Coordinates of C-alpha atoms and ligand atoms in Angstrom, one line a residue:
M374 CA 190.0 153.1 106.3
M375 CA 191.4 152.3 109.9
R376 CA 195.0 151.5 110.3
P377 CA 195.1 148.4 112.9
S378 CA 198.2 148.1 114.8
P379 CA 201.5 147.2 113.4
G380 CA 201.6 143.5 112.4
R381 CA 197.8 143.1 113.3
T382 CA 195.6 141.2 110.7
A383 CA 192.0 141.1 112.6
P384 CA 190.1 144.7 112.4
P385 CA 191.1 146.1 115.5
S386 CA 188.4 146.4 118.1
V387 CA 187.2 148.2 120.2
Y388 CA 185.6 148.8 124.2
V389 CA 183.1 151.4 125.1
K390 CA 182.9 151.9 129.0
T391 CA 180.0 154.2 129.8
Y392 CA 179.6 156.1 133.0
G393 CA 176.3 158.6 133.5
C394 CA 172.8 158.5 132.5
Q395 CA 170.7 157.3 129.8
M396 CA 171.5 160.1 127.3
N397 CA 175.8 158.7 127.6
E398 CA 174.7 155.2 127.0
R399 CA 172.3 155.9 124.2
D400 CA 176.0 158.1 123.0
S401 CA 178.0 154.6 123.9
E402 CA 175.3 152.1 122.2
S403 CA 176.0 155.0 118.6
I404 CA 179.6 155.5 118.6
A405 CA 179.7 151.3 119.0
A406 CA 178.1 150.9 116.1
L407 CA 179.2 153.9 113.7
L408 CA 182.7 152.3 114.7
I409 CA 181.6 149.4 113.6
G410 CA 180.4 150.7 110.5
H411 CA 183.9 151.7 109.8
G412 CA 185.3 148.5 110.5
Y413 CA 186.3 147.8 113.6
R414 CA 184.9 145.0 115.8
L415 CA 183.7 144.9 119.3
A416 CA 185.6 143.9 122.0
Q417 CA 184.0 141.8 124.7
D418 CA 186.0 142.8 127.3
E419 CA 188.2 145.8 127.5
V420 CA 191.3 143.7 128.1
D421 CA 191.1 143.1 124.7
A422 CA 189.9 145.9 122.9
D423 CA 192.6 147.4 120.8
V424 CA 190.7 151.1 121.3
I425 CA 189.3 152.0 124.8
L426 CA 186.7 154.8 124.9
V427 CA 185.5 155.8 127.8
N428 CA 182.4 157.7 128.5
T429 CA 182.1 160.8 130.8
C430 CA 179.7 162.5 132.9
S431 CA 180.6 165.5 134.0
V432 CA 177.6 165.4 136.7
R433 CA 178.7 165.5 139.9
G434 CA 182.6 166.0 140.8
K435 CA 182.4 162.2 142.4
A436 CA 181.8 161.2 138.6
E437 CA 184.2 162.6 137.0
E438 CA 186.9 161.5 139.8
K439 CA 186.0 158.2 138.8
A440 CA 186.3 158.4 135.2
I441 CA 190.0 160.0 134.8
G442 CA 190.8 157.4 137.5
K443 CA 189.7 154.5 135.6
L444 CA 191.5 156.5 132.4
G445 CA 194.8 156.4 134.5
L446 CA 194.0 153.2 134.9
L447 CA 194.2 152.4 131.4
V448 CA 196.7 154.5 130.4
A449 CA 199.4 152.9 132.4
G450 CA 198.3 149.7 130.5
K451 CA 199.7 151.0 127.8
R452 CA 203.1 149.9 129.1
E453 CA 202.6 146.3 128.5
R454 CA 199.9 146.9 125.6
P455 CA 201.6 148.7 122.8
G456 CA 199.3 149.9 120.4
L457 CA 196.6 150.2 122.5
V458 CA 194.4 153.4 122.5
V459 CA 192.9 155.1 124.9
G460 CA 190.1 158.2 124.6
A461 CA 187.8 160.2 126.5
V462 CA 184.5 161.2 124.7
G463 CA 181.1 162.5 126.2
C464 CA 180.8 165.1 128.8
M465 CA 183.8 165.9 130.5
A466 CA 185.9 165.4 127.3
R467 CA 183.9 168.7 126.4
R468 CA 183.8 170.4 129.9
L469 CA 187.9 170.0 130.2
G470 CA 188.5 169.5 126.4
G471 CA 192.7 169.4 126.3
E472 CA 192.9 169.9 130.1
L473 CA 192.0 166.7 130.5
V474 CA 195.8 165.6 127.8
R475 CA 197.2 167.0 130.1
R476 CA 195.6 165.5 133.6
V477 CA 196.0 162.0 132.0
K478 CA 199.2 161.8 130.6
G479 CA 199.3 159.5 127.3
L480 CA 195.5 160.3 126.3
D481 CA 195.1 159.6 122.6
F482 CA 191.9 161.3 122.2
V483 CA 189.0 163.7 123.8
V484 CA 185.9 164.1 121.8
G485 CA 183.0 165.9 122.8
P486 CA 179.3 164.7 122.9
R487 CA 178.1 166.7 120.4
R488 CA 181.3 165.6 118.6
L489 CA 180.9 162.2 118.3
H490 CA 180.7 161.4 114.4
T491 CA 184.3 162.6 114.3
L492 CA 185.3 159.4 116.2
P493 CA 186.7 157.3 112.9
A494 CA 188.7 159.8 111.5
V495 CA 189.8 160.5 115.4
V496 CA 191.0 157.3 116.0
E497 CA 192.5 157.6 112.4
A498 CA 194.6 160.2 112.9
V499 CA 195.6 158.5 116.5
Y500 CA 196.6 155.3 114.1
A501 CA 198.5 157.6 111.7
G502 CA 200.2 159.3 114.2
R503 CA 198.6 162.5 115.0
G504 CA 197.5 162.2 118.1
P505 CA 196.5 163.9 121.1
V506 CA 193.2 165.0 119.1
I507 CA 190.8 167.4 121.0
D508 CA 187.6 168.1 119.4
A509 CA 185.6 168.9 122.6
G510 CA 183.8 171.1 120.2
E511 CA 181.5 174.2 121.0
G512 CA 179.7 177.0 118.7
E513 CA 177.1 177.2 116.3
D514 CA 177.8 174.0 114.2
E515 CA 176.5 172.0 117.0
M516 CA 173.3 172.6 115.9
A517 CA 173.2 168.6 114.2
E518 CA 171.8 165.9 114.0
P519 CA 172.7 163.2 116.4
L520 CA 174.6 159.6 115.6
T521 CA 171.3 157.4 114.6
E522 CA 173.3 154.3 114.5
H523 CA 172.3 151.0 116.9
L524 CA 173.7 147.8 117.7
T525 CA 171.7 144.5 116.8
G526 CA 169.7 142.7 119.6
G527 CA 167.2 143.4 122.5
P528 CA 163.4 144.7 122.4
S529 CA 164.5 148.1 124.4
A530 CA 165.9 151.4 122.4
F531 CA 166.6 154.4 123.5
V532 CA 165.8 157.2 121.0
N533 CA 167.2 160.9 121.2
I534 CA 164.6 163.6 120.7
L535 CA 166.3 166.7 122.4
L536 CA 169.7 167.6 122.3
G537 CA 171.6 170.3 125.5
C538 CA 170.0 172.0 127.1
D539 CA 169.1 175.6 127.3
R540 CA 167.3 175.5 131.3
H541 CA 170.4 176.8 133.1
C542 CA 169.6 175.5 136.6
A543 CA 172.5 177.0 139.1
Y544 CA 173.7 173.9 140.0
C545 CA 173.8 172.3 136.9
I546 CA 177.1 172.0 133.9
V547 CA 174.8 170.2 131.7
P548 CA 173.7 173.0 129.8
V549 CA 177.8 173.5 129.4
V550 CA 178.7 170.1 128.2
R551 CA 175.5 169.4 126.3
G552 CA 175.6 172.4 124.9
R553 CA 171.8 174.6 123.6
E554 CA 169.1 173.0 123.1
W555 CA 168.2 171.2 119.7
S556 CA 165.5 169.3 118.7
R557 CA 165.5 166.6 116.4
P558 CA 162.9 167.4 113.8
A559 CA 159.8 164.2 114.2
D560 CA 160.8 163.1 110.3
G561 CA 164.1 162.1 111.5
V562 CA 162.9 160.1 115.2
L563 CA 160.3 158.8 113.4
R564 CA 162.3 156.9 111.0
E565 CA 164.7 155.5 114.1
V566 CA 162.4 154.1 115.6
E567 CA 160.4 152.7 111.8
S568 CA 163.9 150.9 111.9
L569 CA 164.8 149.9 115.1
V570 CA 161.2 148.8 115.6
S571 CA 162.3 146.8 112.4
R572 CA 165.0 144.8 113.5
G573 CA 162.8 144.1 116.3
V574 CA 162.5 146.8 119.1
R575 CA 159.4 147.3 121.0
E576 CA 159.8 149.3 123.6
V577 CA 161.4 153.2 122.9
T578 CA 162.5 155.4 125.2
L579 CA 162.3 159.3 123.9
L580 CA 165.8 161.2 125.8
G581 CA 166.3 164.9 126.4
Q582 CA 167.2 166.5 129.0
S583 CA 164.7 168.3 129.4
V584 CA 162.7 166.4 127.2
M585 CA 159.1 168.4 127.6
S586 CA 161.3 171.1 126.1
Y587 CA 161.2 169.1 122.7
G588 CA 160.3 171.7 119.9
R589 CA 160.3 174.7 122.2
V590 CA 163.2 176.3 120.7
N591 CA 163.0 175.0 116.5
P592 CA 160.4 173.7 115.4
V593 CA 160.0 169.8 114.6
W594 CA 156.7 169.2 112.7
P595 CA 156.5 170.3 109.4
G596 CA 153.0 172.6 109.0
E597 CA 150.2 170.2 107.6
Y598 CA 150.7 167.1 110.7
V599 CA 146.9 166.6 111.4
S600 CA 147.5 164.7 114.3
R601 CA 144.2 162.7 115.1
L602 CA 143.4 162.8 118.6
G603 CA 143.8 166.8 118.6
F604 CA 146.8 167.8 120.0
R605 CA 148.8 171.1 119.5
E606 CA 151.6 171.1 121.0
P607 CA 154.8 168.8 120.0
L608 CA 156.1 165.9 122.6
P609 CA 152.5 165.1 122.3
R610 CA 152.3 164.4 119.0
L611 CA 155.2 162.6 118.5
L612 CA 154.3 160.1 120.9
E613 CA 150.8 159.7 119.2
A614 CA 153.5 159.6 115.9
V615 CA 155.5 156.9 117.6
G616 CA 152.4 155.1 119.6
A617 CA 151.1 154.9 115.6
V618 CA 154.4 153.3 114.4
E619 CA 153.6 149.4 113.9
G620 CA 154.6 146.5 116.0
I621 CA 155.8 149.3 118.4
R622 CA 154.4 148.3 122.2
R623 CA 155.7 150.8 124.3
I624 CA 157.2 153.9 124.6
R625 CA 158.3 155.9 127.2
F626 CA 160.5 159.7 127.4
T627 CA 162.1 161.3 130.2
S628 CA 163.4 163.3 132.0
G629 CA 160.5 165.6 132.5
H630 CA 160.0 168.7 134.3
P631 CA 156.3 170.8 136.3
S632 CA 156.2 173.1 133.1
G633 CA 156.2 170.7 130.7
C634 CA 153.4 168.4 132.3
T635 CA 150.7 169.9 130.7
V636 CA 146.4 169.3 130.2
E637 CA 147.0 168.2 126.9
L638 CA 150.9 166.0 127.9
A639 CA 148.1 164.1 130.7
R640 CA 146.1 163.4 127.9
A641 CA 148.4 161.9 125.3
M642 CA 149.5 159.7 128.4
A643 CA 146.2 158.3 129.1
E644 CA 144.8 158.2 125.8
I645 CA 147.6 157.3 123.6
P646 CA 147.9 153.1 123.4
G647 CA 152.1 152.0 124.0
V648 CA 152.0 155.3 126.5
C649 CA 153.3 153.9 129.5
P650 CA 152.3 155.1 132.9
H651 CA 155.4 156.2 134.5
L652 CA 157.1 159.5 134.4
H653 CA 160.5 160.9 135.8
L654 CA 160.2 164.3 136.9
P655 CA 162.9 165.9 138.7
V656 CA 162.0 167.6 141.8
Q657 CA 165.1 168.7 143.2
S658 CA 164.0 170.1 147.0
G659 CA 160.2 170.9 148.3
S660 CA 161.9 174.4 149.3
D661 CA 160.5 177.1 147.9
R662 CA 164.0 179.1 148.8
I663 CA 166.0 176.2 147.9
L664 CA 163.7 176.3 144.5
G665 CA 164.1 179.7 144.2
M666 CA 168.0 179.5 144.7
M667 CA 168.3 176.8 142.1
R668 CA 166.3 178.6 139.6
R669 CA 164.4 175.8 139.0
G670 CA 161.2 178.0 137.8
Y671 CA 158.3 176.4 139.9
T672 CA 157.5 176.0 143.7
A673 CA 156.6 172.9 145.1
G674 CA 153.0 173.9 145.2
Y675 CA 153.2 174.1 141.3
Y676 CA 154.9 171.0 141.5
L677 CA 152.2 169.2 143.2
E678 CA 149.7 171.0 140.8
A679 CA 151.8 169.4 138.1
V680 CA 151.4 166.0 140.2
R681 CA 148.2 165.9 140.8
R682 CA 147.0 167.2 136.8
L683 CA 148.9 163.8 136.1
R684 CA 147.7 161.1 138.6
S685 CA 144.3 162.3 137.9
A686 CA 144.1 161.6 134.1
V687 CA 146.8 158.7 133.9
P688 CA 145.4 155.8 136.3
G689 CA 148.1 153.5 138.0
L690 CA 150.8 156.4 136.7
A691 CA 153.9 155.7 138.8
L692 CA 156.6 158.8 139.2
T693 CA 160.1 158.9 140.0
T694 CA 162.2 161.7 140.8
D695 CA 165.8 162.8 141.9
V696 CA 166.7 165.5 145.2
I697 CA 169.5 166.9 145.6
V698 CA 170.7 167.1 149.3
G699 CA 172.8 170.2 150.8
F700 CA 172.6 172.8 148.4
P701 CA 174.2 175.6 149.7
G702 CA 172.4 177.6 152.4
E703 CA 169.5 174.4 152.8
T704 CA 168.7 174.5 156.7
E705 CA 166.8 171.9 158.5
E706 CA 164.1 173.3 157.6
D707 CA 164.6 173.5 154.2
F708 CA 165.3 169.4 154.3
Q709 CA 162.5 168.9 156.0
A710 CA 160.2 170.3 153.3
T711 CA 161.7 167.9 150.9
R712 CA 160.4 165.7 153.5
S713 CA 156.9 166.3 153.3
L714 CA 157.4 167.0 149.3
M715 CA 158.1 163.5 148.7
E716 CA 155.6 162.1 151.2
E717 CA 152.6 164.2 149.4
A718 CA 153.9 163.1 145.7
V719 CA 154.1 159.8 146.4
F720 CA 157.2 158.8 145.2
D721 CA 158.0 154.9 143.7
N722 CA 161.6 156.2 143.8
A723 CA 163.9 158.4 144.4
F724 CA 167.6 159.2 143.3
I725 CA 169.1 161.7 146.3
F726 CA 172.0 163.3 145.3
K727 CA 174.1 165.1 147.7
Y728 CA 175.0 168.6 146.0
S729 CA 178.7 168.7 143.7
P730 CA 180.0 172.6 143.8
R731 CA 180.4 172.5 139.4
E732 CA 182.7 174.7 138.1
G733 CA 181.2 177.3 135.4
T734 CA 177.9 176.7 137.1
P735 CA 176.1 180.0 138.8
A736 CA 176.0 178.0 142.3
A737 CA 179.5 177.6 142.4
A738 CA 179.5 180.8 143.6
M739 CA 177.4 180.0 146.6
K740 CA 179.2 179.4 149.6
D741 CA 178.8 175.1 149.9
D742 CA 178.2 175.5 153.5
V743 CA 176.2 172.0 154.7
T744 CA 179.0 170.1 155.6
A745 CA 179.9 166.4 154.2
E746 CA 178.3 164.6 157.6
E747 CA 175.1 166.5 157.3
K748 CA 174.7 165.6 153.4
L749 CA 175.0 162.2 154.4
R750 CA 172.6 162.1 156.6
R751 CA 170.2 164.2 154.8
N752 CA 170.8 162.1 152.3
H753 CA 170.6 158.7 154.2
V754 CA 167.2 160.1 155.5
L755 CA 165.7 160.2 152.8
L756 CA 166.9 157.2 151.5
E757 CA 165.5 155.3 154.3
D758 CA 161.9 157.4 153.7
Q759 CA 162.1 156.4 149.9
D760 CA 162.4 153.2 151.6
K761 CA 159.4 152.6 152.8
R762 CA 157.6 154.6 150.9
G763 CA 158.8 152.1 148.0
L764 CA 158.1 149.3 149.9
R765 CA 154.0 150.7 150.9
I766 CA 153.6 151.7 147.5
N767 CA 154.2 148.4 146.3
E768 CA 152.7 145.5 149.1
A769 CA 149.2 147.1 147.4
L770 CA 150.3 145.6 144.3
Q771 CA 150.5 142.5 145.9
G772 CA 147.8 139.8 144.5
T773 CA 147.2 141.9 141.5
T774 CA 148.5 140.7 138.3
L775 CA 150.6 143.3 135.3
E776 CA 151.7 143.6 132.2
V777 CA 155.3 142.8 132.4
M778 CA 157.9 143.3 129.4
A779 CA 160.3 140.2 129.6
E780 CA 164.2 141.4 129.3
G781 CA 166.0 138.3 130.4
P782 CA 167.9 136.1 132.6
S783 CA 168.0 137.6 136.6
L784 CA 171.7 138.7 137.2
R785 CA 171.5 136.9 140.2
N786 CA 169.3 134.0 139.4
Q787 CA 169.7 132.1 136.1
A788 CA 166.8 129.8 136.6
R789 CA 164.7 133.3 136.6
W790 CA 163.8 136.3 134.3
A791 CA 163.7 139.5 135.1
G792 CA 161.3 142.2 133.1
R793 CA 159.8 145.4 134.2
T794 CA 155.9 146.9 134.4
G795 CA 154.5 149.6 132.1
S796 CA 155.1 152.0 135.2
N797 CA 159.2 150.7 135.1
K798 CA 159.3 148.2 138.3
I799 CA 161.4 145.5 137.6
V800 CA 159.8 142.2 138.5
I801 CA 161.3 138.8 138.9
F802 CA 159.7 135.5 137.9
E803 CA 160.1 131.9 137.3
S804 CA 161.7 131.5 133.8
V805 CA 159.6 129.3 131.6
A806 CA 160.5 127.3 128.9
G807 CA 160.5 129.3 125.9
I808 CA 160.4 132.2 126.9
E809 CA 162.3 135.2 125.0
A810 CA 163.1 138.7 125.5
G811 CA 160.4 141.6 124.3
A812 CA 157.9 139.3 125.4
I813 CA 154.4 141.1 127.0
V814 CA 153.4 138.1 129.8
Q815 CA 151.0 138.8 132.3
V816 CA 152.9 138.3 135.5
R817 CA 150.3 137.7 139.3
I818 CA 152.5 139.7 141.7
D819 CA 153.0 136.4 144.9
K820 CA 155.8 139.1 147.1
A821 CA 156.9 143.1 146.3
G822 CA 160.2 144.2 148.3
A823 CA 161.1 148.6 148.2
Q824 CA 162.5 148.4 144.7
T825 CA 161.1 145.4 143.0
L826 CA 158.1 142.4 143.0
Y827 CA 158.0 139.2 142.7
G828 CA 155.5 137.1 140.7
S829 CA 154.7 133.9 138.3
I830 CA 154.0 134.0 134.6
Q831 CA 150.0 133.5 134.0
P832 CA 149.6 130.4 132.2
G833 CA 148.3 130.5 128.5
E834 CA 150.6 133.4 127.7
R835 CA 152.7 134.0 124.2
L836 CA 156.2 133.7 125.4
T837 CA 157.5 135.3 122.3
G838 CA 158.1 139.4 121.3
Ligands
5AD229 N1 175.4 168.1 142.7 C1 174.4 167.2 142.6 N2 173.7 166.6 142.1 C2 173.6 167.3 141.1 N3 172.2 166.5 140.1 C3 173.0 167.5 139.3 N4 173.9 168.4 139.1 C4 174.1 168.3 140.4 C5 175.2 168.8 141.5 N5 175.6 169.9 140.9 C6 171.6 165.6 139.9 C7 170.1 166.1 139.5 C8 169.8 165.7 138.3 C9 170.3 164.6 138.4 C10 171.1 163.7 137.2 O1 171.5 164.5 139.0 O2 169.7 165.5 140.8 O3 168.6 165.2 137.9
SF4_230 FE1 174.6 162.8 131.6 FE2 174.6 164.6 132.4 FE3 176.3 163.4 133.0 FE4 176.7 164.4 131.0 S1 176.7 165.3 132.5 S2 176.7 162.6 131.2 S3 174.2 164.6 130.5 S4 174.1 163.5 133.9

């Protein structure tokens, strides 16, 4: 068992600070649950934690700088708090390994995203004076089930279905830091979903860097599985099986790639009750020339065709996307192609990123020739376009009544609640007595912003989850 710092009687407490994507959020939750299972308790705040883990992201230089800054501050805090243990986990831990201990003097451990199951032993080794411990992880041993522990509480949960990524887009560090693509066998996924639902979860989001590759590299279904709806592809089959779990109300999956937007997937989204009409489908650029250099494996026309296939099957489908501006060699003409594609695809929301060269990726060898000011300008232009587009789309929803899953009091105003539509739009509504997180209620939309809808609960609703 773990060894608390000298003189301490209560079990040591742990705090996990998270940077990066939903996969990191998921990992942080399972790290916390795993350590609780080993006798730790959860600290409310980093200031009263005995062990602080920073779950890091490597996707852009900025994300890494932030985490390194944070780790530096935490390690400096050890002077006032002897016995404090500080470790880095996640993508940057994998990318930098022991180098991170040289950069952040006093760091106690570095554990990569596919080695998180070693954390209880790692922290124990640090307590036993055998730190710093480096377990960045690489090689074949990483083809293993991910952590499946969850914390209790809340109506929504993330479930990993695919680890790593074999796509090798030219700009992306993910294949380096998250390793080879590996899909979890469906039975393990289903057991996890069933257990979540038995603990009150009503909505699951199935996660994978390129989730539509599910089952592509390794088989995930035993031969005898028969899909009632006649699906042959692994992801539609999984969606159907998850949808059949008694008590599940909503199913999401992310992130997508246009090559996975097959006729069957479109049909799965349309026909399986509970599968939400929303897809995050990163496009990255609207210029065929840039898409080619990015090695995305599609053209703008192919992407738009995938969008048409989905939209014609799934009524009310919301699409969100990621775009990179300022990729090496991106001209004004390329940029304008991105602007028009975004308009043509009618995205509900978009995340815009300024290109950041990542060492070890093919694009890092290209000249990062779009100036910082120009990247910023393009970023602003796309955000402004998106704001107008988002507002236009959301205004058209005014006066309609949408199904909303209540999530909890709004952060800004506790008299109001926040929830989400199936299309993943945030809805703010006046709270009513007795409402519980997880309740699915009908909300009439009275007002629309570019990112948020405002409405009122329709009378006669069941308010419990
Ligand atoms: N520079 C900028 N943005 C990037 N992304 C991934 N790699 C980079 C990079 N090197 C963006 C992509 C991806 C999102 C998670 O981050 O748009 O979809
Ligand atoms: Fe997530 Fe990618 Fe960042 Fe890792 S590098 S946390 S996979 S966004």
